[in-house]
Tab-separated table of C-alpha atoms in Angstrom:
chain	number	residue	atom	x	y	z
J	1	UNK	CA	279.599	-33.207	180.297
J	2	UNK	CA	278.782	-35.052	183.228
J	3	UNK	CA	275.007	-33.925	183.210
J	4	UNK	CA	274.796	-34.443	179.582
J	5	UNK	CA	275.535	-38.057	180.541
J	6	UNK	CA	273.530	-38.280	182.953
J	7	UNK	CA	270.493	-36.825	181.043
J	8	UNK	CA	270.776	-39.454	178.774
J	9	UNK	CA	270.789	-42.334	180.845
J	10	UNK	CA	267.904	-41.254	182.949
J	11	UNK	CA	265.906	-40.529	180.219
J	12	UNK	CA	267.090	-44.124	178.585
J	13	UNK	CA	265.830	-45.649	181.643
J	14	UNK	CA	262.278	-43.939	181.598
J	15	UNK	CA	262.052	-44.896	177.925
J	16	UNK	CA	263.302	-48.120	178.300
J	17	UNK	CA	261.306	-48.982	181.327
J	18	UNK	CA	257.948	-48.207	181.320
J	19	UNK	CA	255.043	-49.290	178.606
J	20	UNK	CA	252.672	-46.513	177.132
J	21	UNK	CA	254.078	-43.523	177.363
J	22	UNK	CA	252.367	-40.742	178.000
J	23	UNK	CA	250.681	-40.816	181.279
J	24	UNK	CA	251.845	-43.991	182.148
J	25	UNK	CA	255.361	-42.240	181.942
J	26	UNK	CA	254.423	-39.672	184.627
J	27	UNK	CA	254.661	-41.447	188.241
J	28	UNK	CA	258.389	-42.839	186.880
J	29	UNK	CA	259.419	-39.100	185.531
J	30	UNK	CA	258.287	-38.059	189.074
J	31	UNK	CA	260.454	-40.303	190.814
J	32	UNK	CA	263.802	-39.778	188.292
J	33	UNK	CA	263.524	-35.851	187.859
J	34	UNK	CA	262.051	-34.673	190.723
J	35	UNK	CA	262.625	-37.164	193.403
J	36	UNK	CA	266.076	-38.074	192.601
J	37	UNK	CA	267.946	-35.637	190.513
J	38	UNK	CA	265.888	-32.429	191.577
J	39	UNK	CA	266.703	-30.956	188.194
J	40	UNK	CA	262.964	-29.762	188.219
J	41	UNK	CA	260.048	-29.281	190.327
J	42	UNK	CA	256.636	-31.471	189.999
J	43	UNK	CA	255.050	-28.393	189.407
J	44	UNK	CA	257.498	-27.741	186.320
J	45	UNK	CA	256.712	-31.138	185.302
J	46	UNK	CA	253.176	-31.071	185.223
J	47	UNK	CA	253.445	-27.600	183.077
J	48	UNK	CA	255.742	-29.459	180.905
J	49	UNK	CA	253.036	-32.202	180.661
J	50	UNK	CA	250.232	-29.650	180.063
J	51	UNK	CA	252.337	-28.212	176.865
J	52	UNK	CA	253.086	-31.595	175.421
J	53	UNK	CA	249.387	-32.164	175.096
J	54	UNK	CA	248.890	-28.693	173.377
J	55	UNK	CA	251.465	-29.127	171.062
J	56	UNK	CA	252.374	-31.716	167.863
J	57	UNK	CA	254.550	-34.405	168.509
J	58	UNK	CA	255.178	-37.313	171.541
J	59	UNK	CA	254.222	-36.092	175.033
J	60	UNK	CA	257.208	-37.954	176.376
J	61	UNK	CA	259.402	-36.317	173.960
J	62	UNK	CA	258.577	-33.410	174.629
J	63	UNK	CA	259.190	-33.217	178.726
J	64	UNK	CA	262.636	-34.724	177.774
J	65	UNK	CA	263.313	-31.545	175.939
J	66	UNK	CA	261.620	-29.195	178.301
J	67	UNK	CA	264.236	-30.883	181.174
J	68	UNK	CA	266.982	-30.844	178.879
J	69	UNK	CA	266.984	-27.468	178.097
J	70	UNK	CA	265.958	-26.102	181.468
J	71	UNK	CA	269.554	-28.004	182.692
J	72	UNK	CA	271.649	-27.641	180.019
J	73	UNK	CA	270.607	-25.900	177.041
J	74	UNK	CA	269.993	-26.945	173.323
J	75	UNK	CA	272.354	-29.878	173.934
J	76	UNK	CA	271.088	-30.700	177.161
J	77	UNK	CA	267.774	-31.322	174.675
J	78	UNK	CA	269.461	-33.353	172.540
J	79	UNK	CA	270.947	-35.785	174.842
J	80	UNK	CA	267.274	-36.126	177.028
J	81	UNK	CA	265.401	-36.778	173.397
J	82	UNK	CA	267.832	-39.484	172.565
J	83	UNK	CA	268.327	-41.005	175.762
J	84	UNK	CA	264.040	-41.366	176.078
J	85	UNK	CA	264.212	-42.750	172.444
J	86	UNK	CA	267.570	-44.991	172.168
J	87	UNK	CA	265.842	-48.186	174.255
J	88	UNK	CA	262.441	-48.241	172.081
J	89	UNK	CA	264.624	-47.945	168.881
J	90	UNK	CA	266.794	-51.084	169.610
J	91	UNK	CA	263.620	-52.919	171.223
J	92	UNK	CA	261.855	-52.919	168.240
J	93	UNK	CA	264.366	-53.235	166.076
J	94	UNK	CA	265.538	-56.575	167.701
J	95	UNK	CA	261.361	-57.658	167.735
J	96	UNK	CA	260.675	-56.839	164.204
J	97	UNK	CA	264.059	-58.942	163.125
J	98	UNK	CA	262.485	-61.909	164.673
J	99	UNK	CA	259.256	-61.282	163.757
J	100	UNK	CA	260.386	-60.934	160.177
J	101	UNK	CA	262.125	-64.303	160.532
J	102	UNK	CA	258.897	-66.109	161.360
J	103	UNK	CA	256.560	-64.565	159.375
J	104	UNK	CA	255.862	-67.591	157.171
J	105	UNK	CA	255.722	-70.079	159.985
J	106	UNK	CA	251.822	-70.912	160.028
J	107	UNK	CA	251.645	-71.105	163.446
J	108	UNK	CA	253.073	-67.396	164.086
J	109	UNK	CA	250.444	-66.095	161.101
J	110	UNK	CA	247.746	-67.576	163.406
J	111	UNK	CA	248.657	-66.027	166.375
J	112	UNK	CA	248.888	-62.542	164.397
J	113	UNK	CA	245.451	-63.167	163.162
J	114	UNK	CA	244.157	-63.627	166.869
J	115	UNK	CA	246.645	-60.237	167.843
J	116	UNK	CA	245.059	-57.917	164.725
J	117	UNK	CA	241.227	-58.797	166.060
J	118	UNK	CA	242.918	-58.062	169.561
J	119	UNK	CA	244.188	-54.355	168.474
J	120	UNK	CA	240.671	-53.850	167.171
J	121	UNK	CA	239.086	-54.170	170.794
J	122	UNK	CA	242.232	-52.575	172.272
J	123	UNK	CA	241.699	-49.591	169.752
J	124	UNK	CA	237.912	-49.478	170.539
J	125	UNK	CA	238.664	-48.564	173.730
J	126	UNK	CA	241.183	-46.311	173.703
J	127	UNK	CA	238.848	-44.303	170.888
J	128	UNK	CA	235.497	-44.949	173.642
J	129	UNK	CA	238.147	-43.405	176.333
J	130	UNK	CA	239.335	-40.862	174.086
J	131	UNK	CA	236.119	-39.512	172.985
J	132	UNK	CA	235.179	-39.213	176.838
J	133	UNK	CA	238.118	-37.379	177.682
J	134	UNK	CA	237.626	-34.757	174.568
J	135	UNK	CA	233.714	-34.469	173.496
J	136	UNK	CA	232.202	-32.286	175.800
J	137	UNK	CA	229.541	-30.751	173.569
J	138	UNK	CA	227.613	-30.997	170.189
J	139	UNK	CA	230.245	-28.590	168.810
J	140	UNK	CA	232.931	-31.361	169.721
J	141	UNK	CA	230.916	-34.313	167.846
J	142	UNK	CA	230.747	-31.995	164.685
J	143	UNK	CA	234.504	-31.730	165.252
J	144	UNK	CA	234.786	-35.840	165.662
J	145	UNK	CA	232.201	-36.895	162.866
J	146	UNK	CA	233.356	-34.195	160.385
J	147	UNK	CA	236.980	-35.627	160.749
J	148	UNK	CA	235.586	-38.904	160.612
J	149	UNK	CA	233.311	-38.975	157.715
J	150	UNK	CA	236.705	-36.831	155.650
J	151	UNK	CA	239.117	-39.141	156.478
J	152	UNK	CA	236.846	-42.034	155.974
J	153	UNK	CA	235.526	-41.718	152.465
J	154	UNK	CA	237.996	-38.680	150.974
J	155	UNK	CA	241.343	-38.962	149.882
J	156	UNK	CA	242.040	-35.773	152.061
J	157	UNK	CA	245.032	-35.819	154.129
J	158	UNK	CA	245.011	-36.151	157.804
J	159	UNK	CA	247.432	-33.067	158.093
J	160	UNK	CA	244.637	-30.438	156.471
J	161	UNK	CA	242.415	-31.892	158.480
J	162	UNK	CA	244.241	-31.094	161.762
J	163	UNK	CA	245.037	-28.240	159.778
J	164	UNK	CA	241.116	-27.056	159.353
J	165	UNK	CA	239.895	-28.640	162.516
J	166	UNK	CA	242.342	-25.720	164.644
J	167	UNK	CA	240.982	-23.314	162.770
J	168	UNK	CA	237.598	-23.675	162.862
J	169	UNK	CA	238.499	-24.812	167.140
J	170	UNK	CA	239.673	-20.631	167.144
J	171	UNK	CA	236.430	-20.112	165.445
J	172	UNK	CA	233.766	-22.200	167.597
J	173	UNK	CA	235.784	-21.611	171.052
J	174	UNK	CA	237.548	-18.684	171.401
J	175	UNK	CA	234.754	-16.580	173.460
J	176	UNK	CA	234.604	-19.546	175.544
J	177	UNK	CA	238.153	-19.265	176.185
J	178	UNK	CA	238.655	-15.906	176.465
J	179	UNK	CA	235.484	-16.014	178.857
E	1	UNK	CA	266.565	-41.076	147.641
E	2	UNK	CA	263.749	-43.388	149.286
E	3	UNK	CA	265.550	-42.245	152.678
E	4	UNK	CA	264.763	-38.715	152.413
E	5	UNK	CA	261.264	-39.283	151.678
E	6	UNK	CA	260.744	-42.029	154.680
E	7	UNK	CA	262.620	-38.723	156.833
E	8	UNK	CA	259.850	-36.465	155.144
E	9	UNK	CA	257.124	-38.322	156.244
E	10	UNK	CA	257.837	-38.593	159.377
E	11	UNK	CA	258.586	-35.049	160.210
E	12	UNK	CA	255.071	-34.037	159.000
E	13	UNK	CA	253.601	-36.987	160.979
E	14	UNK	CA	255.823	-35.271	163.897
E	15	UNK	CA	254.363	-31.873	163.516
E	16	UNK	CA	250.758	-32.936	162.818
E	17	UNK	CA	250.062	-35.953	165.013
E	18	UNK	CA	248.425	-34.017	168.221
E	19	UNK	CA	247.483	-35.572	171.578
E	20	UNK	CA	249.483	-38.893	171.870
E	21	UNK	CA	250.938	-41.918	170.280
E	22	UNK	CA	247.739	-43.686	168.860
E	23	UNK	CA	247.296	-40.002	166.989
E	24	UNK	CA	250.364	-41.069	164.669
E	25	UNK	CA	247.817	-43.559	163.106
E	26	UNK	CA	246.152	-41.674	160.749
E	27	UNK	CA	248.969	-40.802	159.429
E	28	UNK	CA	250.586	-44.038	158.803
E	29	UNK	CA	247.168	-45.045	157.270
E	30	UNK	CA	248.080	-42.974	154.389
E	31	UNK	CA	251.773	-44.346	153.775
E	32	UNK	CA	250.036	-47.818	153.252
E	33	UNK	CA	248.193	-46.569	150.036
E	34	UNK	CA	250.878	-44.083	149.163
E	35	UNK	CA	254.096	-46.160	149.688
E	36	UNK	CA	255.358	-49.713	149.428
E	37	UNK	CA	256.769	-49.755	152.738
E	38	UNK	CA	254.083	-51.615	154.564
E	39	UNK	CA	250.649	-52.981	154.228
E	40	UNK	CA	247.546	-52.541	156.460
E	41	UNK	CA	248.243	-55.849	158.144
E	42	UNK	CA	251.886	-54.713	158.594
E	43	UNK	CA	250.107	-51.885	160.300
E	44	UNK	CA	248.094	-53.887	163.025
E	45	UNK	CA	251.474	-55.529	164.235
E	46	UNK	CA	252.767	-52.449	164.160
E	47	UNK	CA	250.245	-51.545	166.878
E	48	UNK	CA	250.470	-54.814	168.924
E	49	UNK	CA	254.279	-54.787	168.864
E	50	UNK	CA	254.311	-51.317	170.215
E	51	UNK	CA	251.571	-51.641	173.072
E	52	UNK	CA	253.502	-54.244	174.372
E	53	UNK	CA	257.113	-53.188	174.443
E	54	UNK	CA	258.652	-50.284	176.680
E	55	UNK	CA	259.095	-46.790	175.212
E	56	UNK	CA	256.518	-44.174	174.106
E	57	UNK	CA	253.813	-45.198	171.723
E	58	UNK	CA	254.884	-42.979	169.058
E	59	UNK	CA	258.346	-43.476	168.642
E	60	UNK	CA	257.735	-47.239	168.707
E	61	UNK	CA	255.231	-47.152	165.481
E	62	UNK	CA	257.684	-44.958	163.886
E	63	UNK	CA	260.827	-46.742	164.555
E	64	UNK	CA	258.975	-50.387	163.527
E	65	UNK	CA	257.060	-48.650	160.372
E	66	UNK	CA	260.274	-47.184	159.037
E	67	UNK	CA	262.109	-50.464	160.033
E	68	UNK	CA	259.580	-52.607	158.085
E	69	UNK	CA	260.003	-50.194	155.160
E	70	UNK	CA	263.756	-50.040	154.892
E	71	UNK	CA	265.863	-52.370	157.423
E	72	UNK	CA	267.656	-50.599	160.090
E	73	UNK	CA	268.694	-47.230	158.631
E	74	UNK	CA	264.582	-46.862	157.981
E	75	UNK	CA	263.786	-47.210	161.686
E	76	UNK	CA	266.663	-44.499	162.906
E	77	UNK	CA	265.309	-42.447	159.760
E	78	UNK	CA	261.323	-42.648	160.690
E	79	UNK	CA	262.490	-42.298	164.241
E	80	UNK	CA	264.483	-39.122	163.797
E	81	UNK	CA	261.657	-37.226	161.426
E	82	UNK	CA	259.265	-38.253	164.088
E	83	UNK	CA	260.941	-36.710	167.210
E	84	UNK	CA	262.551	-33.392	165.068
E	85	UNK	CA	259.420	-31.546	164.859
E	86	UNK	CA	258.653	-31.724	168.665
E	87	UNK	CA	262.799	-30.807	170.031
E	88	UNK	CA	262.219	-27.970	167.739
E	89	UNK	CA	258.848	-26.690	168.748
E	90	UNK	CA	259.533	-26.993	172.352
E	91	UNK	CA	262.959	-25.041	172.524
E	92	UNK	CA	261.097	-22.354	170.608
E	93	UNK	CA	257.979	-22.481	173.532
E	94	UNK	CA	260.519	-23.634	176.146
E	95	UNK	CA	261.314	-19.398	176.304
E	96	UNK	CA	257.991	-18.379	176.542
E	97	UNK	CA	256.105	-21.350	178.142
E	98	UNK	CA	253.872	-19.171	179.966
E	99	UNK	CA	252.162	-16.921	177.288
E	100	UNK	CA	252.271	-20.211	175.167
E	101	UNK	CA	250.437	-22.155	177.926
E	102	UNK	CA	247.503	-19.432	178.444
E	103	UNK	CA	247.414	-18.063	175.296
E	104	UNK	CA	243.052	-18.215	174.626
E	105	UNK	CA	243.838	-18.978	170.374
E	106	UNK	CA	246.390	-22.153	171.445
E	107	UNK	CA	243.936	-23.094	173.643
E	108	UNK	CA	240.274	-22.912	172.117
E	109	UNK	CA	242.243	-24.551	169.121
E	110	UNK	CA	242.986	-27.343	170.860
E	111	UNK	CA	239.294	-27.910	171.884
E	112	UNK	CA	238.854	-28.882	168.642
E	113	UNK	CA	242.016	-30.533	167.672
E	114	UNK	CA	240.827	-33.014	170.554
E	115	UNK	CA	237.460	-33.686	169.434
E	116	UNK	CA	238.615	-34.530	165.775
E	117	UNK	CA	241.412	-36.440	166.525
E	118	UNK	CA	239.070	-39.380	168.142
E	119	UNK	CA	237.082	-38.916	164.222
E	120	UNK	CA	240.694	-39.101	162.621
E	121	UNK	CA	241.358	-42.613	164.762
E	122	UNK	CA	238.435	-44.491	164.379
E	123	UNK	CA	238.549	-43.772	160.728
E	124	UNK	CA	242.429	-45.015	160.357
E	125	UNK	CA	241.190	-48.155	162.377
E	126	UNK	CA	238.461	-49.006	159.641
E	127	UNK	CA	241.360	-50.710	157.499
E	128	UNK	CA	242.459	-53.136	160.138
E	129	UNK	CA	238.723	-53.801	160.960
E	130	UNK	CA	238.445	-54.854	157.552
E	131	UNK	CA	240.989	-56.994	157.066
E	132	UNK	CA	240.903	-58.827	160.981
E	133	UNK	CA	236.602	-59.420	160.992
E	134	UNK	CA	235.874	-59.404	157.071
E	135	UNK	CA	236.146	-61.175	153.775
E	136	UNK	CA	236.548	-59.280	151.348
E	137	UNK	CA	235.891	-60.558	147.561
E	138	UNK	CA	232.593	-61.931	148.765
E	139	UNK	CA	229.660	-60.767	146.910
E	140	UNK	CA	227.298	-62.705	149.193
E	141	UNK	CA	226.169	-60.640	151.922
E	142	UNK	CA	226.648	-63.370	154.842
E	143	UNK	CA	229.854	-64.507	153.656
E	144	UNK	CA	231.653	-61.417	153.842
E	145	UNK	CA	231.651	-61.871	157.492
E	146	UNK	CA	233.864	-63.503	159.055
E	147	UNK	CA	231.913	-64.985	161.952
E	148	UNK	CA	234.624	-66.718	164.243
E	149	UNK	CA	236.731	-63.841	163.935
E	150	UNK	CA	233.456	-61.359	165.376
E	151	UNK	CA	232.265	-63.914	167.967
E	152	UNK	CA	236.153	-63.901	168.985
E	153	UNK	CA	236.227	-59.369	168.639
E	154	UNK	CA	232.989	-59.065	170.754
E	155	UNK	CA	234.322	-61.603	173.366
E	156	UNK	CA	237.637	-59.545	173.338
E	157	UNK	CA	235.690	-56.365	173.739
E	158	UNK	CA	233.732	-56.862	176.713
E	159	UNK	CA	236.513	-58.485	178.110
E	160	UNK	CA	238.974	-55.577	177.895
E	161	UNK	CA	235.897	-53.292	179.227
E	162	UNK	CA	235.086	-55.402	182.074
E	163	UNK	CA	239.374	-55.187	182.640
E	164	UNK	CA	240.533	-52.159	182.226
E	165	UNK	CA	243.399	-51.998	184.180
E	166	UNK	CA	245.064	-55.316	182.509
E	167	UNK	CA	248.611	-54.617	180.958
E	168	UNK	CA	247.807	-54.231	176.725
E	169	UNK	CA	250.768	-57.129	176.984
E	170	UNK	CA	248.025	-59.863	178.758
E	171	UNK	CA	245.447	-58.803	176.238
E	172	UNK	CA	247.384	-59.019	173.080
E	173	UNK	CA	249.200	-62.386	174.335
E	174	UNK	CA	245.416	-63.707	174.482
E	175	UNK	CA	244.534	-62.571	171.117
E	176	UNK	CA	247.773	-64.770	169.498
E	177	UNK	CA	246.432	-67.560	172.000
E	178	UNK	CA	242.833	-67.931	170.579
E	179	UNK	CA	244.381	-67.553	166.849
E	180	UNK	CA	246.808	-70.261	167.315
E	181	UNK	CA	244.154	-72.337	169.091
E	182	UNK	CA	241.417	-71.685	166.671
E	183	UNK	CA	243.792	-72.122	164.034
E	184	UNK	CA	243.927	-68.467	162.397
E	185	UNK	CA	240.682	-66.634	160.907
């Protein structure tokens, strides 16, 4: 019960202390799991890492239940999920309140004008890093610009497109793989 | 009713988003036409608010999406579908990590997961480009542009290439600066 707790409130401080997730999670999960608690080794980690990109879902969620489990089982999970999700939930709860509250003020409508234009050029990047990190070959910007062009101007849903994009992935890069 | 449709959602958007929080995106593109929850513009605070608060990317666009749709119960809701999909998928791999990890069909799928996520992004991202530099119900060609907000985007831009390593928090804080100063868009 003990570890349980303590699961949690590790994993509340993680979530509750560090902006981005993701990467930007991994020197702090270092420094809590491996550093402090020893429940797992860095090596562990960075597996657990590895499989959160390769499968659906929030990389940071996912190494919470990778730890949880390895220490205590399907509850042991459940705990490390909640604990890494329990400070964004009340965060942006608390923001959106106030936000809602001053929506009409002109002066806050403004500033959200400036902020959308600002997640455009954040966005841009992030897609111009993105793109760097995942197009390797010509294959890859068939991949990109097919998705593109289907989600752009069809009223297909992202989720076959994911769904078709895997399959034709087996298709263009399995001997490449299995190579 | 509404509840168990928000929860619906956000499972699939659980089990399909791939590679990170901005991958959620697409998928809460959709909701906009298909629900009343939010609207597009709802969508780009979405993305602000998240960038610049603590937590992962993901569960912060879920948890303010299904907040904006339906008050507090909506954000535990959206948050909950979101983050099902994954506990269950990784106790199932969490027994046979290795075979998972190595396995050549996980992997060359992937590959191409990857690649058409970064399609899938920069298409979700048209709306909010649309609404934040255009005008729409112009016919005139020139007027549909809205030049201060552009001159503002390109300065922006080059400005978050040049400084990479600046906190998302610094950058967006700008952005409401030059829209309060320049008096919106």
């Amino acid at each position: 019960m003990k570890e349980l707790f303590s699961l949690f409130l590790t994993f509340a401080k993680i979530g509750g202390f560090t902006f981005g997730g993701g990467y930007a999670m991994l020197p702090i999960m270092q420094r809590e799991l491996v550093e402090k608690n020893e429940w797992v080794s860095n090596d562990e980690l960075l597996n657990y890492y590895a499989v959160g990109q390769c499968t659906p879902g929030i990389i940071a969620v996912n190494t919470a239940t990778f730890v949880g489990y390895k220490r205590k089982g399907v509850l042991g999970s459940i705990f490390s999920t909640a604990g890494i999700v329990t400070p964004s939930v009340i965060i942006i709860m608390l923001i959106a309140t106030f936000l809602k509250n001053f929506a009409s003020y002109p002066v806050v409508q403004s500033a959200f004008a400036g902020i959308r234009i600002a997640v455009c050029a954040t966005i841009l990047v992030s897609i111009v890093n993105l793109w760097k990190k995942a197009i390797k070959c010509w294959i890859d910007i068939l991949f990109c610009a097919g998705a593109f062009i289907l989600s752009a101007f069809t009223p297909i849903s992202p989720l076959w497109i994911v769904l078709i994009a895997g399959t034709c992935g087996v298709f263009c890069h399995l001997k490449k793989e299995v190579e | 009713m509404e509840a168990w449709v928000l929860f619906i959602e956000f499972f699939k958007i659980g089990l399909f988003a791939v590679g990170g929080g901005l991958a959620t995106l697409p998928f809460l593109n959709q909701l906009v036409e298909k629900y009343p929850w939010y609207t597009a513009s709802d969508l780009a605070n979405v993305i602000a608010v998240s960038e610049s608060t603590p937590g992962p990317l993901g569960v912060n666009m879920a948890t303010y999406t299904g907040f904006t749709g339906l008050g507090i119960p909506g954000g535990v809701i959206a948050t909950t579908g979101i983050v099902l999909p994954s506990l269950i998928i990784i106790l199932i791999i969490a027994r046979i990590l290795d075979q998972f990890n190595k396995n050549p069909y996980v992997k060359a799928a992937f590959v191409g997961l990857r690649a058409s996520v970064v399609g899938l992004i920069a298409a979700a991202v048209l709306g909010i480009v649309q609404i934040s530099l255009f005008h729409t119900g112009q016919t005139e060609i020139l007027n549909m542009f809205n030049w201060k907000a552009i001159v503002v985007f390109l300065f922006l831009t080059i400005f978050r290439f040049r400084f990479e390593k600046v906190h998302p928090i610094v950058f967006i804080a700008i952005g409401a600066g030059l829209g309060i100063v320049l008096g919106g868009f």
